[in-house]
PDB file of C-alpha atoms in Angstrom:
ATOM      1  CA  MET A   1       0.905 101.279  -3.220  1.00 47.00           C
ATOM      2  CA  SER A   2       3.235  98.578  -1.987  1.00 47.00           C
ATOM      3  CA  SER A   3       3.562  95.360  -3.939  1.00 49.00           C
ATOM      4  CA  GLN A   4       3.821  91.896  -2.382  1.00 51.00           C
ATOM      5  CA  PRO A   5       7.211  90.231  -2.502  1.00 52.00           C
ATOM      6  CA  PRO A   6       7.463  87.547  -5.145  1.00 54.00           C
ATOM      7  CA  THR A   7       7.016  83.952  -4.011  1.00 52.00           C
ATOM      8  CA  PRO A   8      10.392  82.267  -3.733  1.00 51.00           C
ATOM      9  CA  PRO A   9      10.858  79.430  -6.189  1.00 52.00           C
ATOM     10  CA  GLN A  10      10.593  75.899  -4.760  1.00 50.00           C
ATOM     11  CA  PRO A  11      13.521  73.541  -4.956  1.00 48.00           C
ATOM     12  CA  PRO A  12      13.411  71.214  -7.902  1.00 46.00           C
ATOM     13  CA  HIS A  13      12.992  68.073  -5.727  1.00 44.00           C
ATOM     14  CA  LEU A  14       9.702  69.369  -4.295  1.00 43.00           C
ATOM     15  CA  HIS A  15       8.042  69.609  -7.669  1.00 46.00           C
ATOM     16  CA  LYS A  16       5.645  66.610  -8.099  1.00 46.00           C
ATOM     17  CA  LYS A  17       4.852  65.218 -11.440  1.00 45.00           C
ATOM     18  CA  PRO A  18       1.231  64.141 -11.622  1.00 49.00           C
ATOM     19  CA  THR A  19       0.790  60.401 -11.849  1.00 49.00           C
ATOM     20  CA  SER A  20      -1.236  59.259 -14.811  1.00 50.00           C
ATOM     21  CA  PHE A  21      -3.890  56.542 -14.394  1.00 50.00           C
ATOM     22  CA  PRO A  22      -2.204  54.119 -16.892  1.00 51.00           C
ATOM     23  CA  ASP A  23       0.970  54.240 -14.781  1.00 56.00           C
ATOM     24  CA  VAL A  24      -0.973  53.099 -11.697  1.00 47.00           C
ATOM     25  CA  ILE A  25      -2.470  50.149 -13.585  1.00 56.00           C
ATOM     26  CA  PHE A  26       0.931  49.120 -14.960  1.00 52.00           C
ATOM     27  CA  THR A  27       2.542  49.259 -11.479  1.00 56.00           C
ATOM     28  CA  ALA A  28      -0.206  47.159  -9.860  1.00 55.00           C
ATOM     29  CA  PHE A  29      -0.035  44.577 -12.626  1.00 52.00           C
ATOM     30  CA  SER A  30       3.769  44.323 -12.290  1.00 53.00           C
ATOM     31  CA  LEU A  31       3.542  43.713  -8.537  1.00 51.00           C
ATOM     32  CA  PHE A  32       0.916  40.997  -9.085  1.00 50.00           C
ATOM     33  CA  VAL A  33       3.114  39.165 -11.613  1.00 44.00           C
ATOM     34  CA  ILE A  34       6.191  39.367  -9.356  1.00 48.00           C
ATOM     35  CA  PHE A  35       4.476  37.990  -6.233  1.00 48.00           C
ATOM     36  CA  SER A  36       2.498  35.279  -8.016  1.00 48.00           C
ATOM     37  CA  SER A  37       5.563  33.917  -9.832  1.00 46.00           C
ATOM     38  CA  SER A  38       7.956  34.055  -6.886  1.00 45.00           C
ATOM     39  CA  ASN A  39       5.958  32.076  -4.311  1.00 46.00           C
ATOM     40  CA  PRO A  40       7.762  28.745  -3.955  1.00 43.00           C
ATOM     41  CA  THR A  41       5.359  27.516  -1.300  1.00 40.00           C
ATOM     42  CA  THR A  42       2.426  27.638  -3.683  1.00 40.00           C
ATOM     43  CA  SER A  43       4.258  25.739  -6.397  1.00 41.00           C
ATOM     44  CA  LEU A  44       5.478  23.093  -3.950  1.00 36.00           C
ATOM     45  CA  LEU A  45       2.009  22.545  -2.584  1.00 35.00           C
ATOM     46  CA  ARG A  46       0.621  22.156  -6.079  1.00 39.00           C
ATOM     47  CA  LYS A  47       3.364  19.643  -6.868  1.00 38.00           C
ATOM     48  CA  PHE A  48       3.115  17.417  -3.802  1.00 34.00           C
ATOM     49  CA  THR A  49      -0.486  17.683  -2.608  1.00 35.00           C
ATOM     50  CA  PRO A  50      -1.737  14.788  -4.840  1.00 37.00           C
ATOM     51  CA  LEU A  51       0.738  12.437  -3.108  1.00 34.00           C
ATOM     52  CA  VAL A  52      -0.639  13.044   0.386  1.00 32.00           C
ATOM     53  CA  SER A  53      -2.941  10.381   1.869  1.00 34.00           C
ATOM     54  CA  PHE A  54      -4.349   9.584   5.286  1.00 32.00           C
ATOM     55  CA  PRO A  55      -5.250   6.361   7.074  1.00 38.00           C
ATOM     56  CA  LEU A  56      -8.826   5.550   7.999  1.00 40.00           C
ATOM     57  CA  ASN A  57      -8.171   6.611  11.593  1.00 39.00           C
ATOM     58  CA  PRO A  58      -5.289   9.134  11.772  1.00 35.00           C
ATOM     59  CA  ARG A  59      -5.059   8.872  15.562  1.00 32.00           C
ATOM     60  CA  ARG A  60      -4.165   5.196  15.218  1.00 36.00           C
ATOM     61  CA  PHE A  61      -1.430   5.738  12.622  1.00 33.00           C
ATOM     62  CA  LEU A  62       1.780   4.029  13.679  1.00 34.00           C
ATOM     63  CA  ARG A  63       5.082   5.545  12.650  1.00 33.00           C
ATOM     64  CA  ILE A  64       7.954   3.123  13.169  1.00 30.00           C
ATOM     65  CA  PRO A  65      11.413   4.751  13.101  1.00 31.00           C
ATOM     66  CA  THR A  66      12.989   1.847  11.197  1.00 31.00           C
ATOM     67  CA  MET A  67      10.296   1.893   8.519  1.00 32.00           C
ATOM     68  CA  SER A  68       9.621   4.605   6.002  1.00 37.00           C
ATOM     69  CA  ASN A  69       6.703   5.694   3.916  1.00 40.00           C
ATOM     70  CA  PRO A  70       6.806   4.441   0.330  1.00 41.00           C
ATOM     71  CA  SER A  71       8.916   6.674  -1.844  1.00 43.00           C
ATOM     72  CA  PRO A  72       6.824   8.568  -4.397  1.00 40.00           C
ATOM     73  CA  SER A  73       9.358   7.530  -7.047  1.00 41.00           C
ATOM     74  CA  ASN A  74       8.483   3.891  -6.378  1.00 44.00           C
ATOM     75  CA  LEU A  75       4.796   4.574  -6.956  1.00 48.00           C
ATOM     76  CA  ARG A  76       5.257   6.425 -10.243  1.00 45.00           C
ATOM     77  CA  ASN A  77       5.314   4.755 -13.630  1.00 55.00           C
ATOM     78  CA  PRO A  78       3.871   1.421 -12.463  1.00 61.00           C
ATOM     79  CA  ILE A  79       3.902  -1.416 -14.973  1.00 62.00           C
ATOM     80  CA  HIS A  80       0.229  -2.227 -15.433  1.00 56.00           C
ATOM     81  CA  HIS A  81       0.063  -5.010 -18.007  1.00 78.00           C
ATOM     82  CA  PHE A  82       2.042  -7.886 -19.459  1.00 92.00           C
ATOM     83  CA  PRO A  83       0.254 -10.133 -21.971  1.00 93.00           C
ATOM     84  CA  ASN A  84       1.624 -13.332 -20.398  1.00 94.00           C
ATOM     85  CA  PRO A  85       4.126 -14.608 -17.809  1.00 96.00           C
ATOM     86  CA  GLN A  86       6.854 -14.979 -20.431  1.00 96.00           C
ATOM     87  CA  SER A  87       6.714 -11.280 -21.322  1.00 96.00           C
ATOM     88  CA  LEU A  88       6.990 -10.450 -17.609  1.00 96.00           C
ATOM     89  CA  SER A  89       9.976 -12.805 -17.286  1.00 97.00           C
ATOM     90  CA  ASP A  90      11.697 -11.164 -20.261  1.00 96.00           C
ATOM     91  CA  TRP A  91      11.159  -7.734 -18.703  1.00 96.00           C
ATOM     92  CA  LEU A  92      12.408  -8.785 -15.254  1.00 96.00           C
ATOM     93  CA  ARG A  93      15.524 -10.726 -16.293  1.00 97.00           C
ATOM     94  CA  PRO A  94      17.818  -7.782 -17.169  1.00 96.00           C
ATOM     95  CA  ARG A  95      16.594  -5.835 -14.126  1.00 96.00           C
ATOM     96  CA  MET A  96      17.146  -8.529 -11.489  1.00 96.00           C
ATOM     97  CA  PRO A  97      20.233 -10.222  -9.977  1.00 95.00           C
ATOM     98  CA  SER A  98      20.580 -13.352 -12.098  1.00 95.00           C
ATOM     99  CA  ASP A  99      21.142 -15.787  -9.218  1.00 96.00           C
ATOM    100  CA  SER A 100      18.128 -14.481  -7.266  1.00 96.00           C
ATOM    101  CA  PHE A 101      15.810 -14.523 -10.257  1.00 97.00           C
ATOM    102  CA  ALA A 102      16.841 -18.082 -11.134  1.00 97.00           C
ATOM    103  CA  SER A 103      15.765 -19.257  -7.655  1.00 97.00           C
ATOM    104  CA  TRP A 104      12.118 -18.243  -8.109  1.00 97.00           C
ATOM    105  CA  GLY A 105       9.934 -21.344  -7.840  1.00 95.00           C
ATOM    106  CA  VAL A 106      13.040 -23.509  -7.358  1.00 95.00           C
ATOM    107  CA  LYS A 107      14.111 -22.567  -3.847  1.00 95.00           C
ATOM    108  CA  PRO A 108      11.663 -24.124  -1.352  1.00 94.00           C
ATOM    109  CA  GLY A 109       9.023 -21.684  -0.178  1.00 94.00           C
ATOM    110  CA  THR A 110       9.372 -19.281  -3.113  1.00 96.00           C
ATOM    111  CA  LYS A 111       6.903 -18.430  -5.854  1.00 97.00           C
ATOM    112  CA  ASN A 112       7.509 -18.178  -9.600  1.00 97.00           C
ATOM    113  CA  VAL A 113       6.880 -15.666 -12.393  1.00 97.00           C
ATOM    114  CA  SER A 114       3.375 -17.055 -12.985  1.00 96.00           C
ATOM    115  CA  ASN A 115       2.447 -16.115  -9.412  1.00 96.00           C
ATOM    116  CA  LEU A 116       3.685 -12.555  -9.862  1.00 97.00           C
ATOM    117  CA  TRP A 117       1.911 -12.261 -13.212  1.00 95.00           C
ATOM    118  CA  LEU A 118      -1.365 -13.342 -11.584  1.00 94.00           C
ATOM    119  CA  GLU A 119      -0.892 -10.754  -8.817  1.00 95.00           C
ATOM    120  CA  LEU A 120      -0.370  -8.041 -11.428  1.00 94.00           C
ATOM    121  CA  SER A 121      -3.320  -9.130 -13.574  1.00 91.00           C
ATOM    122  CA  GLU A 122      -5.614  -9.165 -10.518  1.00 91.00           C
ATOM    123  CA  GLY A 123      -4.392  -5.716  -9.437  1.00 92.00           C
ATOM    124  CA  GLU A 124      -3.032  -7.009  -6.118  1.00 94.00           C
ATOM    125  CA  THR A 125       0.516  -5.874  -6.885  1.00 95.00           C
ATOM    126  CA  LEU A 126       2.169  -2.860  -8.531  1.00 94.00           C
ATOM    127  CA  LEU A 127       5.639  -2.965 -10.054  1.00 95.00           C
ATOM    128  CA  ALA A 128       7.656   0.230 -10.346  1.00 94.00           C
ATOM    129  CA  ASP A 129       9.608   0.707 -13.576  1.00 91.00           C
ATOM    130  CA  SER A 130      13.043   0.734 -11.931  1.00 92.00           C
ATOM    131  CA  THR A 131      16.167  -1.400 -11.587  1.00 93.00           C
ATOM    132  CA  PRO A 132      15.538  -3.487  -9.659  1.00 93.00           C
ATOM    133  CA  PRO A 133      11.751  -3.121  -9.799  1.00 95.00           C
ATOM    134  CA  VAL A 134       9.927  -2.452  -6.523  1.00 96.00           C
ATOM    135  CA  ARG A 135       6.821  -4.492  -5.726  1.00 97.00           C
ATOM    136  CA  THR A 136       4.130  -2.607  -3.773  1.00 97.00           C
ATOM    137  CA  VAL A 137       1.384  -4.583  -2.023  1.00 97.00           C
ATOM    138  CA  GLU A 138      -1.522  -3.525   0.197  1.00 98.00           C
ATOM    139  CA  VAL A 139      -1.942  -6.209   2.874  1.00 98.00           C
ATOM    140  CA  MET A 140      -4.838  -6.845   5.256  1.00 98.00           C
ATOM    141  CA  VAL A 141      -3.589  -8.181   8.614  1.00 98.00           C
ATOM    142  CA  VAL A 142      -6.244  -9.605  10.952  1.00 98.00           C
ATOM    143  CA  LYS A 143      -5.177 -10.255  14.536  1.00 98.00           C
ATOM    144  CA  VAL A 144      -7.761 -12.785  15.670  1.00 98.00           C
ATOM    145  CA  ILE A 145      -8.108 -12.534  19.455  1.00 97.00           C
ATOM    146  CA  GLY A 146      -9.123 -15.715  21.289  1.00 96.00           C
ATOM    147  CA  LYS A 147      -9.354 -17.106  24.801  1.00 93.00           C
ATOM    148  CA  ASP A 148      -7.107 -15.438  27.395  1.00 93.00           C
ATOM    149  CA  ASN A 149      -6.322 -12.741  24.806  1.00 94.00           C
ATOM    150  CA  LYS A 150      -4.165 -15.114  22.790  1.00 97.00           C
ATOM    151  CA  VAL A 151      -3.585 -14.276  19.126  1.00 98.00           C
ATOM    152  CA  LEU A 152      -4.046 -16.673  16.232  1.00 98.00           C
ATOM    153  CA  VAL A 153      -0.952 -17.032  14.018  1.00 98.00           C
ATOM    154  CA  GLU A 154      -0.228 -19.092  10.944  1.00 98.00           C
ATOM    155  CA  SER A 155       2.761 -21.217  11.877  1.00 97.00           C
ATOM    156  CA  HIS A 156       3.414 -22.583   8.373  1.00 97.00           C
ATOM    157  CA  GLN A 157       1.906 -23.434   4.987  1.00 96.00           C
ATOM    158  CA  GLU A 158       1.978 -26.500   2.801  1.00 96.00           C
ATOM    159  CA  LEU A 159       2.451 -25.523  -0.853  1.00 94.00           C
ATOM    160  CA  SER A 160       1.353 -27.244  -4.052  1.00 93.00           C
ATOM    161  CA  ASP A 161       4.947 -28.219  -4.888  1.00 93.00           C
ATOM    162  CA  GLY A 162       5.303 -30.047  -1.552  1.00 93.00           C
ATOM    163  CA  ALA A 163       7.427 -27.357   0.091  1.00 94.00           C
ATOM    164  CA  VAL A 164       6.718 -25.985   3.556  1.00 94.00           C
ATOM    165  CA  ARG A 165       6.826 -22.234   4.059  1.00 94.00           C
ATOM    166  CA  HIS A 166       7.204 -20.985   7.627  1.00 94.00           C
ATOM    167  CA  ARG A 167       5.107 -17.925   8.468  1.00 93.00           C
ATOM    168  CA  CYS A 168       4.691 -17.219  12.227  1.00 93.00           C
ATOM    169  CA  ARG A 169       2.419 -14.232  11.590  1.00 96.00           C
ATOM    170  CA  PRO A 170      -1.265 -13.320  12.030  1.00 97.00           C
ATOM    171  CA  LEU A 171      -3.778 -13.975   9.287  1.00 98.00           C
ATOM    172  CA  SER A 172      -2.708 -11.893   6.263  1.00 97.00           C
ATOM    173  CA  GLU A 173      -4.150 -11.441   2.808  1.00 96.00           C
ATOM    174  CA  LYS A 174      -3.349  -9.192  -0.156  1.00 96.00           C
ATOM    175  CA  MET A 175      -6.059  -6.588  -0.709  1.00 97.00           C
ATOM    176  CA  LYS A 176      -8.005  -6.273  -3.947  1.00 94.00           C
ATOM    177  CA  PRO A 177      -8.158  -2.999  -5.926  1.00 94.00           C
ATOM    178  CA  GLY A 178     -10.702  -0.619  -4.412  1.00 94.00           C
ATOM    179  CA  GLU A 179     -11.469  -2.988  -1.532  1.00 96.00           C
ATOM    180  CA  THR A 180     -12.370  -1.471   1.822  1.00 96.00           C
ATOM    181  CA  VAL A 181     -10.692  -2.611   5.028  1.00 97.00           C
ATOM    182  CA  GLU A 182     -13.940  -4.125   6.304  1.00 96.00           C
ATOM    183  CA  ASP A 183     -14.536  -6.112   3.105  1.00 95.00           C
ATOM    184  CA  ALA A 184     -10.944  -7.305   3.106  1.00 96.00           C
ATOM    185  CA  VAL A 185     -11.281  -8.582   6.692  1.00 96.00           C
ATOM    186  CA  PHE A 186     -14.326 -10.737   5.935  1.00 94.00           C
ATOM    187  CA  ARG A 187     -12.821 -12.050   2.688  1.00 93.00           C
ATOM    188  CA  ALA A 188      -9.515 -12.917   4.396  1.00 95.00           C
ATOM    189  CA  VAL A 189     -11.264 -14.824   7.182  1.00 95.00           C
ATOM    190  CA  LYS A 190     -13.441 -16.684   4.673  1.00 92.00           C
ATOM    191  CA  GLU A 191     -10.527 -17.677   2.433  1.00 92.00           C
ATOM    192  CA  GLU A 192      -8.074 -18.622   5.186  1.00 94.00           C
ATOM    193  CA  LEU A 193     -10.371 -20.059   7.885  1.00 95.00           C
ATOM    194  CA  GLY A 194     -13.532 -20.915   5.952  1.00 91.00           C
ATOM    195  CA  SER A 195     -12.934 -24.659   5.896  1.00 92.00           C
ATOM    196  CA  VAL A 196     -13.459 -24.862   9.693  1.00 93.00           C
ATOM    197  CA  LEU A 197     -16.033 -22.079  10.010  1.00 92.00           C
ATOM    198  CA  GLY A 198     -18.347 -23.042   7.183  1.00 82.00           C
ATOM    199  CA  GLY A 199     -20.915 -20.649   5.805  1.00 73.00           C
ATOM    200  CA  SER A 200     -20.672 -18.132   2.991  1.00 72.00           C
ATOM    201  CA  PHE A 201     -19.014 -14.739   2.885  1.00 71.00           C
ATOM    202  CA  GLY A 202     -22.336 -13.056   3.578  1.00 76.00           C
ATOM    203  CA  GLN A 203     -23.163 -15.355   6.504  1.00 79.00           C
ATOM    204  CA  LEU A 204     -19.876 -14.537   8.239  1.00 79.00           C
ATOM    205  CA  ARG A 205     -20.887 -10.885   8.206  1.00 80.00           C
ATOM    206  CA  GLU A 206     -24.632 -11.113   8.775  1.00 80.00           C
ATOM    207  CA  ASN A 207     -24.492 -13.698  11.579  1.00 85.00           C
ATOM    208  CA  GLY A 208     -21.853 -11.812  13.551  1.00 89.00           C
ATOM    209  CA  ILE A 209     -19.332 -14.647  13.349  1.00 92.00           C
ATOM    210  CA  VAL A 210     -16.590 -12.107  12.630  1.00 94.00           C
ATOM    211  CA  LYS A 211     -16.504  -8.950  14.748  1.00 95.00           C
ATOM    212  CA  ILE A 212     -13.938  -6.211  14.119  1.00 96.00           C
ATOM    213  CA  LEU A 213     -12.912  -4.703  17.464  1.00 97.00           C
ATOM    214  CA  PRO A 214     -13.519  -0.931  17.718  1.00 96.00           C
ATOM    215  CA  ASN A 215     -10.565   1.459  17.428  1.00 96.00           C
ATOM    216  CA  SER A 216      -8.169  -1.365  16.566  1.00 98.00           C
ATOM    217  CA  TYR A 217      -7.218  -0.159  13.069  1.00 98.00           C
ATOM    218  CA  SER A 218      -3.625   0.825  12.374  1.00 98.00           C
ATOM    219  CA  LYS A 219      -1.498   1.319   9.302  1.00 98.00           C
ATOM    220  CA  LYS A 220       2.221   1.142   8.710  1.00 97.00           C
ATOM    221  CA  VAL A 221       4.694   0.562   5.894  1.00 98.00           C
ATOM    222  CA  GLU A 222       7.460  -2.020   5.742  1.00 97.00           C
ATOM    223  CA  GLU A 223      10.209  -2.125   3.129  1.00 97.00           C
ATOM    224  CA  ARG A 224      12.194  -5.334   2.718  1.00 95.00           C
ATOM    225  CA  VAL A 225      13.245  -7.892   0.126  1.00 95.00           C
ATOM    226  CA  SER A 226      10.394 -10.232  -0.714  1.00 94.00           C
ATOM    227  CA  ALA A 227      10.630 -13.758   0.724  1.00 92.00           C
ATOM    228  CA  SER A 228       8.395 -15.115  -2.037  1.00 95.00           C
ATOM    229  CA  TYR A 229      10.433 -13.478  -4.822  1.00 98.00           C
ATOM    230  CA  PRO A 230      14.131 -13.407  -3.791  1.00 97.00           C
ATOM    231  CA  GLY A 231      16.011 -10.298  -4.883  1.00 97.00           C
ATOM    232  CA  LEU A 232      12.839  -8.281  -5.508  1.00 97.00           C
ATOM    233  CA  PRO A 233      12.501  -5.264  -3.152  1.00 97.00           C
ATOM    234  CA  ALA A 234       9.019  -4.896  -1.722  1.00 97.00           C
ATOM    235  CA  CYS A 235       6.983  -2.162  -0.077  1.00 97.00           C
ATOM    236  CA  TYR A 236       4.205  -3.570   2.116  1.00 98.00           C
ATOM    237  CA  VAL A 237       1.405  -1.226   3.176  1.00 98.00           C
ATOM    238  CA  LEU A 238      -0.005  -3.065   6.206  1.00 98.00           C
ATOM    239  CA  HIS A 239      -3.590  -2.411   7.315  1.00 98.00           C
ATOM    240  CA  THR A 240      -4.134  -4.117  10.683  1.00 98.00           C
ATOM    241  CA  VAL A 241      -7.247  -4.731  12.772  1.00 98.00           C
ATOM    242  CA  GLU A 242      -8.094  -6.914  15.742  1.00 98.00           C
ATOM    243  CA  ALA A 243     -11.115  -9.200  15.435  1.00 97.00           C
ATOM    244  CA  ALA A 244     -13.055 -11.860  17.298  1.00 97.00           C
ATOM    245  CA  VAL A 245     -14.059 -14.952  15.299  1.00 96.00           C
ATOM    246  CA  ASP A 246     -16.582 -17.419  16.714  1.00 95.00           C
ATOM    247  CA  GLY A 247     -16.304 -21.158  16.113  1.00 94.00           C
ATOM    248  CA  LEU A 248     -12.528 -21.598  15.926  1.00 96.00           C
ATOM    249  CA  PRO A 249     -10.830 -24.555  17.679  1.00 96.00           C
ATOM    250  CA  GLU A 250      -9.011 -23.707  20.897  1.00 94.00           C
ATOM    251  CA  GLU A 251      -6.072 -25.967  20.042  1.00 96.00           C
ATOM    252  CA  GLU A 252      -3.772 -26.038  17.017  1.00 97.00           C
ATOM    253  CA  PHE A 253      -5.640 -26.746  13.794  1.00 97.00           C
ATOM    254  CA  CYS A 254      -5.310 -26.867  10.016  1.00 97.00           C
ATOM    255  CA  THR A 255      -7.402 -25.333   7.228  1.00 97.00           C
ATOM    256  CA  GLU A 256      -7.484 -26.145   3.526  1.00 93.00           C
ATOM    257  CA  GLU A 257      -7.600 -23.702   0.654  1.00 83.00           C
ATOM    258  CA  THR A 258      -9.535 -25.197  -2.225  1.00 67.00           C
ATOM    259  CA  ASP A 259      -8.529 -22.698  -4.912  1.00 62.00           C
ATOM    260  CA  GLU A 260      -6.208 -19.777  -4.126  1.00 63.00           C
ATOM    261  CA  TYR A 261      -6.847 -18.180  -7.522  1.00 64.00           C
ATOM    262  CA  GLY A 262     -10.539 -18.967  -7.806  1.00 59.00           C
ATOM    263  CA  ASP A 263     -11.434 -15.502  -9.151  1.00 60.00           C
ATOM    264  CA  SER A 264      -9.024 -15.702 -12.075  1.00 59.00           C
ATOM    265  CA  SER A 265      -9.922 -17.020 -15.527  1.00 60.00           C
ATOM    266  CA  GLU A 266      -6.283 -17.769 -16.404  1.00 73.00           C
ATOM    267  CA  ARG A 267      -6.501 -21.490 -15.669  1.00 71.00           C
ATOM    268  CA  MET A 268      -3.364 -22.461 -17.615  1.00 78.00           C
ATOM    269  CA  VAL A 269      -1.283 -19.866 -15.757  1.00 88.00           C
ATOM    270  CA  ILE A 270      -2.771 -20.964 -12.433  1.00 85.00           C
ATOM    271  CA  ASN A 271      -1.713 -24.535 -13.081  1.00 86.00           C
ATOM    272  CA  GLY A 272       1.878 -23.351 -13.451  1.00 90.00           C
ATOM    273  CA  ALA A 273       1.842 -21.214 -10.307  1.00 94.00           C
ATOM    274  CA  VAL A 274       2.797 -22.280  -6.784  1.00 94.00           C
ATOM    275  CA  SER A 275      -0.307 -22.255  -4.600  1.00 91.00           C
ATOM    276  CA  CYS A 276      -1.059 -22.806  -0.937  1.00 93.00           C
ATOM    277  CA  LYS A 277      -2.912 -26.022  -0.110  1.00 93.00           C
ATOM    278  CA  LYS A 278      -2.989 -26.045   3.704  1.00 96.00           C
ATOM    279  CA  HIS A 279      -2.626 -23.487   6.490  1.00 97.00           C
ATOM    280  CA  TYR A 280      -1.469 -24.516   9.962  1.00 98.00           C
ATOM    281  CA  TRP A 281      -2.598 -22.351  12.894  1.00 98.00           C
ATOM    282  CA  LYS A 282      -1.810 -21.988  16.585  1.00 98.00           C
ATOM    283  CA  TRP A 283      -2.612 -19.614  19.460  1.00 98.00           C
ATOM    284  CA  VAL A 284       0.233 -17.590  20.990  1.00 97.00           C
ATOM    285  CA  ASP A 285       0.637 -14.901  23.617  1.00 95.00           C
ATOM    286  CA  ALA A 286       0.374 -11.406  22.210  1.00 90.00           C
ATOM    287  CA  ASP A 287       3.796 -10.569  23.633  1.00 88.00           C
ATOM    288  CA  SER A 288       5.424 -13.212  21.437  1.00 84.00           C
ATOM    289  CA  LEU A 289       4.458 -11.283  18.310  1.00 78.00           C
TER     290      LEU A 289
END
């Protein structure tokens, strides 16, 4: 009886070592750790997503090449509270150019430390903890459209210290914390033009005296040195709408502001601040803006 030839031995590299189940788990876990820790995109998104914001109408967002969005570093570490104007002055002095800071409230048309302190206490202004500090303000700009599509502009202001401050810009007002664009429009019109319109804040809205034109909202950012506070860099977030306001004179006119800081309880500080007493208005062609 013939015997079968023996099976030739296999080369060593063809021998397979069985893979144990714990080895599979360890390998999968290692791959998970490697990929989850080496994804820079995920970490960047987590870091920067809280800083992203959008305007009320993204299609109307205006991006001006010469203007930039506010730097996140300017918005971090804001100075929220100073007990009084003197403490604010002491904090500002070593951070500001001495000649510029000394001109506050002295140079015609400028404001003083009491004004800035009131803005901070009312939440209308943020100061970044930097040298020099950067003042960030949200501003409501209302382009009042009149006859023949002319635009109402404030030509100049008469201040409480007797100085005249030239403006040549549409109706503008600093926004309050948490205030909507619509609320800011009605408040700005009431405060700036109320002496010729009459009526209360609610009547301006309910009676249709002020009408915000549809799809007129835009938003942009301007960075420049503040005219009110020389030497202090400022970041202005400008929210702009067009509006129609019934009952305004067709010629140049003047309005009076009874109490610019009427909502504040800091009467002694208010008395030391520079306030606006009269606004002077005129109608101009839109192209001139």
